[in-house]
Short mmCIF file of C-alpha atoms and ligand atoms in Angstrom, two decimals:
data_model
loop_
_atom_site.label_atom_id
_atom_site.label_comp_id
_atom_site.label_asym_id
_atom_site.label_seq_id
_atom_site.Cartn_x
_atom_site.Cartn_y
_atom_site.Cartn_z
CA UNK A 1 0.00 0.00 0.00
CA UNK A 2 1.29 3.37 -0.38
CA UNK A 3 0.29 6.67 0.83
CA UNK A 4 1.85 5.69 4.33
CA UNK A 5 1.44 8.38 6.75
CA UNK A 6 4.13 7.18 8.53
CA UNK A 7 7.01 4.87 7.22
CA UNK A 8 8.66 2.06 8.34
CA UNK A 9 12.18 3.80 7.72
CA UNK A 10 12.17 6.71 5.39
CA UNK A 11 15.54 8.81 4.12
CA UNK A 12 16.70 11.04 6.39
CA UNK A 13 17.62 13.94 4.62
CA UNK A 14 17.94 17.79 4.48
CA UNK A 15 19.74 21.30 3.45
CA UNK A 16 23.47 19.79 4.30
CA UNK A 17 22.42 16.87 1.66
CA UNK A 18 20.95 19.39 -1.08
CA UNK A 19 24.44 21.78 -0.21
CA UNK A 20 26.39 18.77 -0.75
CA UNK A 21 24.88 17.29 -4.16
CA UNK A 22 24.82 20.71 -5.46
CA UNK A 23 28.13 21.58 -4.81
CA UNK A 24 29.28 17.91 -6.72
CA UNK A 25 27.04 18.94 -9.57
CA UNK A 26 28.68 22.42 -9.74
CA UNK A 27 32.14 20.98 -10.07
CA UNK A 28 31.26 19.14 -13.34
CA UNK A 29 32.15 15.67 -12.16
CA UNK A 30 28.67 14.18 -13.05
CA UNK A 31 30.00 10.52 -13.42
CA UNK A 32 30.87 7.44 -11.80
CA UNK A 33 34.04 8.57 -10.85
CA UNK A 34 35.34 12.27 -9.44
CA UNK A 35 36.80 13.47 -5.75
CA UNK A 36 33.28 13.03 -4.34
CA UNK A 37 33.90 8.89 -5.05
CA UNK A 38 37.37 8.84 -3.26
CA UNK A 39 36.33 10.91 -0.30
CA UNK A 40 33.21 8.89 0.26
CA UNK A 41 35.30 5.82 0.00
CA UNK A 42 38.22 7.48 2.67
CA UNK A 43 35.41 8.37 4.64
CA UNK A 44 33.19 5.24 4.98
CA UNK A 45 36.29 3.15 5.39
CA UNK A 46 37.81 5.48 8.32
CA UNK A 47 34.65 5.04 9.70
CA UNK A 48 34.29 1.51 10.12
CA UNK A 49 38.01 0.95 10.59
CA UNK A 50 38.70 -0.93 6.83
CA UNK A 51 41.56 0.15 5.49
CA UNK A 52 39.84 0.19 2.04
CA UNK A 53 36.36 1.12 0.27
CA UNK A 54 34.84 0.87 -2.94
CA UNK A 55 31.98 2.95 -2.99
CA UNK A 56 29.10 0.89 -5.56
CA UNK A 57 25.90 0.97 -6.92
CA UNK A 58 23.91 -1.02 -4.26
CA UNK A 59 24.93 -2.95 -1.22
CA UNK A 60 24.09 -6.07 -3.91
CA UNK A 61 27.03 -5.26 -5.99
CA UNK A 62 29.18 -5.22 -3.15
CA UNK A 63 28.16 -8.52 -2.10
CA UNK A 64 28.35 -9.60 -5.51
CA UNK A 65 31.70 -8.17 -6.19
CA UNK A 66 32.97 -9.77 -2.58
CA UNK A 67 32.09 -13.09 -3.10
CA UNK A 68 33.98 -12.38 -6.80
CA UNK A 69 37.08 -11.57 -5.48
CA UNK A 70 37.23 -14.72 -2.75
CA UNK A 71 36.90 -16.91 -5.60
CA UNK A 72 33.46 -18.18 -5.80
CA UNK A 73 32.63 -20.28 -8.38
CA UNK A 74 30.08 -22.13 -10.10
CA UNK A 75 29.19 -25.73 -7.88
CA UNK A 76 31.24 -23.81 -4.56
CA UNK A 77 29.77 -23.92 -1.11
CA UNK A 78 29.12 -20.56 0.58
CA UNK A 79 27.91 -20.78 4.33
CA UNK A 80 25.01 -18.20 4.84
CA UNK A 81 22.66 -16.39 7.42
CA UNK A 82 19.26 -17.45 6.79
CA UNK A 83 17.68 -14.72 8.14
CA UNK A 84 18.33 -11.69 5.84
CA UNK A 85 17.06 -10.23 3.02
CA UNK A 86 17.04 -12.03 0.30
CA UNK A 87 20.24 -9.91 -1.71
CA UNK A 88 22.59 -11.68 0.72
CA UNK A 89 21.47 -15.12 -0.81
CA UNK A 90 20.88 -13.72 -3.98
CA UNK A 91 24.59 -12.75 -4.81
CA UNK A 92 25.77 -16.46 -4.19
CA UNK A 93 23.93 -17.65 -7.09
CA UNK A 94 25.14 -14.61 -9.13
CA UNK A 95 28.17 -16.41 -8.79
CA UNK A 96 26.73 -19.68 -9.02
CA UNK A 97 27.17 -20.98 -5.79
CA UNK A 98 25.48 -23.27 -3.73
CA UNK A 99 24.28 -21.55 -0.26
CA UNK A 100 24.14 -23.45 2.85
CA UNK A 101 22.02 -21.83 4.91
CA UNK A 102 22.81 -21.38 8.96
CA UNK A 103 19.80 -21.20 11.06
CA UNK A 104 19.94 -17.66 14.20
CA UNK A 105 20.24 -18.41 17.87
CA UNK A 106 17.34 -17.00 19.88
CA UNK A 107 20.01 -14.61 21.73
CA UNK A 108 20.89 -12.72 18.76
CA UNK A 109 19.03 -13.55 15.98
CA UNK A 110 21.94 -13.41 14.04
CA UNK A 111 23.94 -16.85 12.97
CA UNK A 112 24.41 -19.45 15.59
CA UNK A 113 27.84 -19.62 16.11
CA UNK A 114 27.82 -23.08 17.05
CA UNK A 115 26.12 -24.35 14.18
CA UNK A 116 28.76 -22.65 12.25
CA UNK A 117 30.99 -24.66 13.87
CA UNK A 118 29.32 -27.57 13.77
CA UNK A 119 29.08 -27.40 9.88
CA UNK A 120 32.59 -26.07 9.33
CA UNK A 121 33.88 -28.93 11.45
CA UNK A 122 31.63 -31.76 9.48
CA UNK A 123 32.94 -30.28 6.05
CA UNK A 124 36.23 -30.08 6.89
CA UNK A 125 36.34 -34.00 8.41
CA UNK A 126 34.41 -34.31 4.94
CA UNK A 127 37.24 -32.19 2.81
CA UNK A 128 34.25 -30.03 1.56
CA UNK A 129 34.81 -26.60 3.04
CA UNK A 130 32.83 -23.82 1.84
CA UNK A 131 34.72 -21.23 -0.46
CA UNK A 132 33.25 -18.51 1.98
CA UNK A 133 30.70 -17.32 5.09
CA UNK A 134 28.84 -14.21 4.68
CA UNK A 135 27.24 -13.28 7.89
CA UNK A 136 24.91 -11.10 8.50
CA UNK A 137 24.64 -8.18 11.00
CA UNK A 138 20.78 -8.30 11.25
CA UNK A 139 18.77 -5.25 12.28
CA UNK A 140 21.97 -3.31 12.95
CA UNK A 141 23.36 -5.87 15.39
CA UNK A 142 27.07 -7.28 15.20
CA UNK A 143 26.86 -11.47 14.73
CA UNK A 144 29.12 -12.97 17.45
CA UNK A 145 32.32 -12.59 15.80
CA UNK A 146 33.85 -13.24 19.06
CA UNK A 147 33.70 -16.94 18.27
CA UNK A 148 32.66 -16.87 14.57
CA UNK A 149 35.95 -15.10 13.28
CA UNK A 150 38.22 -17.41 14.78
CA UNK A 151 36.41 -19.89 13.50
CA UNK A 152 36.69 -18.83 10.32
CA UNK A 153 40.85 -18.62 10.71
CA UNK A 154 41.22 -21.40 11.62
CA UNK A 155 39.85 -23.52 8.76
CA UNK A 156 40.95 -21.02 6.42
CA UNK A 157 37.76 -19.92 5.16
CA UNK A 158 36.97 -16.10 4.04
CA UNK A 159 34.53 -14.19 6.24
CA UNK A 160 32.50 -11.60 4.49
CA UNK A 161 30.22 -9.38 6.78
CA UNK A 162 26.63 -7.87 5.68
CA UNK A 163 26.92 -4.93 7.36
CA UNK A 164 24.18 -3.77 5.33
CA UNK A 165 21.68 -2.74 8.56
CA UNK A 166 24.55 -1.81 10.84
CA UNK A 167 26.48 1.19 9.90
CA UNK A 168 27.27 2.36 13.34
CA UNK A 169 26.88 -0.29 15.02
CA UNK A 170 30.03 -1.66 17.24
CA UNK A 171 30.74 -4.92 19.15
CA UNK A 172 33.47 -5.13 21.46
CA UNK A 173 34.04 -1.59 20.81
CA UNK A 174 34.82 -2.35 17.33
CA UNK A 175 32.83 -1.02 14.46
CA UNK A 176 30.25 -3.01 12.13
CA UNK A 177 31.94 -3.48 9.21
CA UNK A 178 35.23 -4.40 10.26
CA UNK A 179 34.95 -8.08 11.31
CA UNK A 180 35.72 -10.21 8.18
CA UNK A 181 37.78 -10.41 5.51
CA UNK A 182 35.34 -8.06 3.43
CA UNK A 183 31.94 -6.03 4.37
CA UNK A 184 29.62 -4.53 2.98
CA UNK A 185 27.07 -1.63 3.62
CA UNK A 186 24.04 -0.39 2.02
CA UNK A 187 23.26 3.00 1.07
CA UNK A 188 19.36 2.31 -0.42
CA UNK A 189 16.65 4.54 0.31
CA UNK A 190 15.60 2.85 3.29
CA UNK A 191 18.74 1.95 5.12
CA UNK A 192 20.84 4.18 8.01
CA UNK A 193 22.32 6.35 5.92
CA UNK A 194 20.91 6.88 2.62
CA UNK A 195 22.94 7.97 -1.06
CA UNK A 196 19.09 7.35 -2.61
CA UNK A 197 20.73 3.83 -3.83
CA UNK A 198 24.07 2.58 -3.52
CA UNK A 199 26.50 -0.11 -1.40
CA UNK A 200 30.25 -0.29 -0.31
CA UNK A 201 32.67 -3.02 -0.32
CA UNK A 202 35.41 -2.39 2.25
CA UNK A 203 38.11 -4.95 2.66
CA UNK A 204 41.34 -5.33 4.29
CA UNK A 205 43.39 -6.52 1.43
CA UNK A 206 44.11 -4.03 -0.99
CA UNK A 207 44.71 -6.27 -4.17
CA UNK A 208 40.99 -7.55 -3.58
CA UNK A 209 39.55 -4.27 -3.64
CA UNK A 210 41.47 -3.15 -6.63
CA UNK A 211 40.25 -6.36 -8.20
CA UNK A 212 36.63 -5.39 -6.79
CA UNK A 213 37.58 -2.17 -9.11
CA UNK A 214 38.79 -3.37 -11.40
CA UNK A 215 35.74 -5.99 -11.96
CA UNK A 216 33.00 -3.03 -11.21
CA UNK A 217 34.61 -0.71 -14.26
CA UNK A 218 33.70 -3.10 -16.65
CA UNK A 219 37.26 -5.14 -16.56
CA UNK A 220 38.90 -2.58 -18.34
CA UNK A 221 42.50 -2.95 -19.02
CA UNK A 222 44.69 0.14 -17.96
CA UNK A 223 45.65 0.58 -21.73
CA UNK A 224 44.07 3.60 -24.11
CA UNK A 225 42.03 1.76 -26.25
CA UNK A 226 39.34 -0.80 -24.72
CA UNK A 227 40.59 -3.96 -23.94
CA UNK A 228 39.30 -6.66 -21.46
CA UNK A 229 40.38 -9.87 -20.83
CA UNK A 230 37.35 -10.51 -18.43
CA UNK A 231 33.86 -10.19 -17.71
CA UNK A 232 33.00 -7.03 -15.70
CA UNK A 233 30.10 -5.19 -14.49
CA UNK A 234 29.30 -1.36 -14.34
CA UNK A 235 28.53 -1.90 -10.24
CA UNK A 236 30.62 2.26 -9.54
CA UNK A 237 28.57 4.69 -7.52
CA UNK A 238 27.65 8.20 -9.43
CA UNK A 239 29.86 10.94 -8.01
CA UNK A 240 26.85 13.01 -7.08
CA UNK A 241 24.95 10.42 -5.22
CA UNK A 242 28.80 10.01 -3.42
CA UNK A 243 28.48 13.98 -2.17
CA UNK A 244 25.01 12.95 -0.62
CA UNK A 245 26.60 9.99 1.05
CA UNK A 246 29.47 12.12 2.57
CA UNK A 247 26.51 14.75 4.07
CA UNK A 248 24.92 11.42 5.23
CA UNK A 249 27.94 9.97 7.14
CA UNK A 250 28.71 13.20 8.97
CA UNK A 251 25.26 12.95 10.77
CA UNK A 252 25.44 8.97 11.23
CA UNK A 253 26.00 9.13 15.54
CA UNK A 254 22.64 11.42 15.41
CA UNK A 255 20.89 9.04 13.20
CA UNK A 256 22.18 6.03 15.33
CA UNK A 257 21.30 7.43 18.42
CA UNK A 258 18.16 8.71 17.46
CA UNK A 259 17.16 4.98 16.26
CA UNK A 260 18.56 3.93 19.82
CA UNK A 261 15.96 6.16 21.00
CA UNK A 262 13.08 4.93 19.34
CA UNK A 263 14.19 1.40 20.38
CA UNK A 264 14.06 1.85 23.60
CA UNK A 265 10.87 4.02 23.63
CA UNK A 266 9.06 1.35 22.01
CA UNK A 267 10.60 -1.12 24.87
CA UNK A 268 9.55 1.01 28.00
CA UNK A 269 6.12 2.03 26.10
CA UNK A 270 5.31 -1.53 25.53
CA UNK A 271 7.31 -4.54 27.95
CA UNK A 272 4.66 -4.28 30.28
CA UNK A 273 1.87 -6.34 27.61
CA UNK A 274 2.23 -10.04 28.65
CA UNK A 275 3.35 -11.95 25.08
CA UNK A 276 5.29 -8.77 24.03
CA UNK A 277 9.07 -9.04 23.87
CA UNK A 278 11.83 -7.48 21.87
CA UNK A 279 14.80 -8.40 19.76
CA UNK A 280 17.62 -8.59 21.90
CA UNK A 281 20.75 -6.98 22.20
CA UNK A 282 23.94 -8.68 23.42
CA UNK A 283 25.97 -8.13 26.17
CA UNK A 284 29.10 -5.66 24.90
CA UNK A 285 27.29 -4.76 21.45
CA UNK A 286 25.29 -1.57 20.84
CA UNK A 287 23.13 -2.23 17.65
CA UNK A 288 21.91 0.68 15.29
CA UNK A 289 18.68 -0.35 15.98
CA UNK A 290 17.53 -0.19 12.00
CA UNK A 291 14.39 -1.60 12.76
CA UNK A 292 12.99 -2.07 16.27
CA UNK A 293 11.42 -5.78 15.97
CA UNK A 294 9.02 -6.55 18.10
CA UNK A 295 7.86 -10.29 19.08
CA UNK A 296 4.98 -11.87 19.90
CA UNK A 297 4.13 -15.33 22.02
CA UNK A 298 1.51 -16.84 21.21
CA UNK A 299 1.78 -18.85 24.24
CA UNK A 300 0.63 -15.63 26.40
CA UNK A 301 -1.43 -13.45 23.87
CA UNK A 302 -3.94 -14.54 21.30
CA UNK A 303 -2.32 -11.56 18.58
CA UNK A 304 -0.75 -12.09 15.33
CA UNK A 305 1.83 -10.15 14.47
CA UNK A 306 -0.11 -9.49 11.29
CA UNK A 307 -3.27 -8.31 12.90
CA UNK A 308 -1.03 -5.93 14.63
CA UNK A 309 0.43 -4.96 11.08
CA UNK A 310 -3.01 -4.52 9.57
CA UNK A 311 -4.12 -2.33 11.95
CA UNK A 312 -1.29 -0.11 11.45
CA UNK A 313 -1.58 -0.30 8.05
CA UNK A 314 -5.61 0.96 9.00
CA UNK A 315 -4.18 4.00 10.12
CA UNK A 316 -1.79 4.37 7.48
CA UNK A 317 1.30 3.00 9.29
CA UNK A 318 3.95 1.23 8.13
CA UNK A 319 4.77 -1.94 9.96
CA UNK A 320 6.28 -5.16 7.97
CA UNK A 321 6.96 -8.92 8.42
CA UNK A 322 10.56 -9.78 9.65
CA UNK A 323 12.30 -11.28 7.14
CA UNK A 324 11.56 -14.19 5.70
CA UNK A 325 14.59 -16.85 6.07
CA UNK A 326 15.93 -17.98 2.61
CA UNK A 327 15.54 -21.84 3.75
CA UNK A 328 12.06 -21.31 3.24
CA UNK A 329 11.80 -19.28 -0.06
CA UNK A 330 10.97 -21.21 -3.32
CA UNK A 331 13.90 -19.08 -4.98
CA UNK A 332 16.52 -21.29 -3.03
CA UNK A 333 14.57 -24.55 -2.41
CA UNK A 334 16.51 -27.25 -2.43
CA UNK A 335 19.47 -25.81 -1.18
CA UNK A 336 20.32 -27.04 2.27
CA UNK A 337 19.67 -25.32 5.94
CA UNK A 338 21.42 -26.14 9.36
CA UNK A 339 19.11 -26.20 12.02
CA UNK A 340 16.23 -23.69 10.81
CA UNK A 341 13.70 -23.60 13.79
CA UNK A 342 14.37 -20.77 15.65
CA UNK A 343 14.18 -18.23 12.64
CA UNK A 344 11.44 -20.11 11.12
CA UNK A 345 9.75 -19.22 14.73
CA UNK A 346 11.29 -15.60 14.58
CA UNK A 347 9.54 -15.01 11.41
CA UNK A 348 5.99 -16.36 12.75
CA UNK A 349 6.53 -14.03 15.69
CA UNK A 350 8.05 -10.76 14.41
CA UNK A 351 6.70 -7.63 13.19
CA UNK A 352 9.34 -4.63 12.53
CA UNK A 353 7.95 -0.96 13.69
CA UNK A 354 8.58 2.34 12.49
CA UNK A 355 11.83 3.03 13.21
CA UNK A 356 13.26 6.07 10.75
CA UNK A 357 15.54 8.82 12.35
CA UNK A 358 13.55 10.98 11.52
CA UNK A 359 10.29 10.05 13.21
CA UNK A 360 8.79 12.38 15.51
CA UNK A 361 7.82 11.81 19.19
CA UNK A 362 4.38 12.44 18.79
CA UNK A 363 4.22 9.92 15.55
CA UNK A 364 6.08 7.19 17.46
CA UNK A 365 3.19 7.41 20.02
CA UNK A 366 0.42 6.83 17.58
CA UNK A 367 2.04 3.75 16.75
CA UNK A 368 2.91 3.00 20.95
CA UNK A 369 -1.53 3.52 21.49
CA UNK A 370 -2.58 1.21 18.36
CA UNK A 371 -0.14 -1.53 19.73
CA UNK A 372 -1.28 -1.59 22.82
CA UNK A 373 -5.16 -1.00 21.94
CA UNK A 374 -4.75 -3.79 19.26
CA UNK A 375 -3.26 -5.80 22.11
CA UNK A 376 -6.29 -4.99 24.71
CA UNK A 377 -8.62 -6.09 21.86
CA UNK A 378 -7.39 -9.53 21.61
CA UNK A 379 -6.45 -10.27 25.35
C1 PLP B 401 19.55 -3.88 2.15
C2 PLP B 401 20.33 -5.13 2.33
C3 PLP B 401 21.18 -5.62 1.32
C4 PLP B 401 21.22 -5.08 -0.07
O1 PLP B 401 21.53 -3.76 -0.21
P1 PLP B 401 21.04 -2.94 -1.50
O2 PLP B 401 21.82 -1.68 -1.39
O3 PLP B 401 19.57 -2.73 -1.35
O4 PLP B 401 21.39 -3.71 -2.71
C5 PLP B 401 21.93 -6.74 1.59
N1 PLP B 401 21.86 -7.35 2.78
C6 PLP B 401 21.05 -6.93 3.76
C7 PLP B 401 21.04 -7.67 5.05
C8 PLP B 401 20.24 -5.82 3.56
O5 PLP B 401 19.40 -5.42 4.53
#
């Protein structure tokens, strides 16, 4: 439906945004390259403590273009959150590769670390390890990497974060972003920060982001006339949209904290309903907070999330589903899933709120009374 009144997570933007794309535009470098590009790319990666960016079209390309440059071919294994969106999944078959999906613990709701384990032990005892992991920071909060990156070392296997939802975010202290091998974040409409559309792959290994480049310029050959020797894509972000990303990233503590905000209005507004509960957040991590997701058991409240989410929707709210896990979307059936209860249950129970920086007190408590009227109704 459209014609929200209010939005599940709506750019966040303003004057400093319209000074900075202006001032790009001025300068004449209206293309996929220019100083906006390189600064975006110095920024972001200072930011989450990479030493290198590529600043793309969507967070898809980056994921895309990372699973590329760690070798991913057709018929290879690559370990995988199932409980993302469905671009995470989506660029392993790009490359042809077979995901292996990797069920959430009910502490996190990010990848069980022990099922990792589990898996990564079995295939190596079987000499099958995967080519790759790409775990996902879900709803702005850090997976364990405590125990997952080691993991990873130790069989040898390339860790590639979605950081997609947590720009900001930290664990340990240490920012989203800079836990695996490669990350990536996502600058679409809806996201943290917002370039309208667009994605970054940062990476600690400079050769693999100048292949990442290289591959996202259309594998051109640094010679005059136009030679390739590969396949490439035209995945580079457009200058101007990289001036609205640098306005964006200046203001990203306010928009985190802000989002904190909302999260933990929702929380004191609404813990007190028996059968509501919260996605957690772990001991040492602060999340962004993307989405607040709220849960519902049906063992103490006869409410479906979607009843809540309909009468949102009445009032022209925008509430929505959590996401679907992969394991159980036609578009990767048959592909295999390790363990796959607990998001199967997260996704029966779920229902993200409006959560955008930029919504207002007042708006956030329209949504706080229908929740708990909805709730009174059907208790
Ligand atoms: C949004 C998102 C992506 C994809 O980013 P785009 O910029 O929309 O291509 C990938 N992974 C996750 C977890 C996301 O939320």
């Amino acid at each position: 439906m459209s014609g929200f009144r209010i939005y599940l997570s709506p750019p966040h933007t303003g004057a400093l945004e319209r000074d900075f794309v202006l001032r790009a535009l001025d300068s004449g470098w209206v293309a996929p390259l220019g100083p906006e590009v390189d600064a975006f790319e110095a920024e972001a990666a200072a930011r989450v403590q990479m030493p290198h960016g590529l600043a793309l079209a969507s967070g898809t390309a980056a994921l895309h273009l990372a699973l590329r440059v760690v070798g991913v071919e057709a018929g290879d294994a690559v370990l995988c959150s199932t409980f993302t969106f469905a671009a995470t999944a989506n660029a392993i078959r790009y490359c042809g590769g077979v995901p292996v999906f990797i069920d959430s613990d009910q502490h996190s709701w990010n990848m069980d670390p022990e099922l990792l384990a589990e898996e990564l032990e079995r295939r190596a005892a079987a000499g099958a390890l995967p080519r790759a992991v790409v775990c996902v920071d879900l709803y702005g909060q850090c997976a364990d990497y405590a125990v997952i990156r080691p993991l990873c070392e130790r069989y040898g296997v390339s860790l590639i974060e979605d950081a997609a939802e947590a720009l900001g975010a930290s664990l340990h202290g240490k920012p989203a972003g800079s836990f695996g091998d490669l990350a990536i974040l996502s600058f679409n409409g809806n996201k943290i920060l917002t370039t309208s559309g667009g994605g970054m792959l940062l990476g600690r290994r400079r050769d693999w982001v100048d292949r990442a480049r290289y591959l996202a310029t259309q594998a051109r050959e640094p010679v005059a006339h136009y030679e390739h020797r590969e396949v490439g894509y035209n995945y580079r972000l457009s200058n101007l949209l990289a001036a609205v990303g640098r306005a964006q990233l200046t203001r990203l503590e306010a928009f985190v904290e802000r989002r904190r905000v909302i999260r933990s209005r929702y929380v004191e507004a609404l813990s007190d309903l028996p059968g509501i509960g919260f996605m957690p957040e772990l001991a040492r991590a602060r999340s962004t907070f993307w989405l607040t997701c709220l849960s519902v058991d049906p063992q103490r409240v006869a409410l479906q999330p979607e009843t809540l989410r309909l009468a949102l929707q009445e009032q022209r709210i925008e509430a929505r589903p959590v996401w679907k896990p992969m394991h159980l979307q036609p578009a990767f059936e048959g592909f295999g899933c390790v363990g796959g209860k607990v998001s199967e249950q997260l996704f029966q129970r779920g229902l993200c709120l409006p959560s955008g920086s930029s919504l207002s007190d007042a708006e956030q408590d329209e949504v706080i009374a229908i929740v708990r009227q909805t709730w009174r109704d059907h208790s």
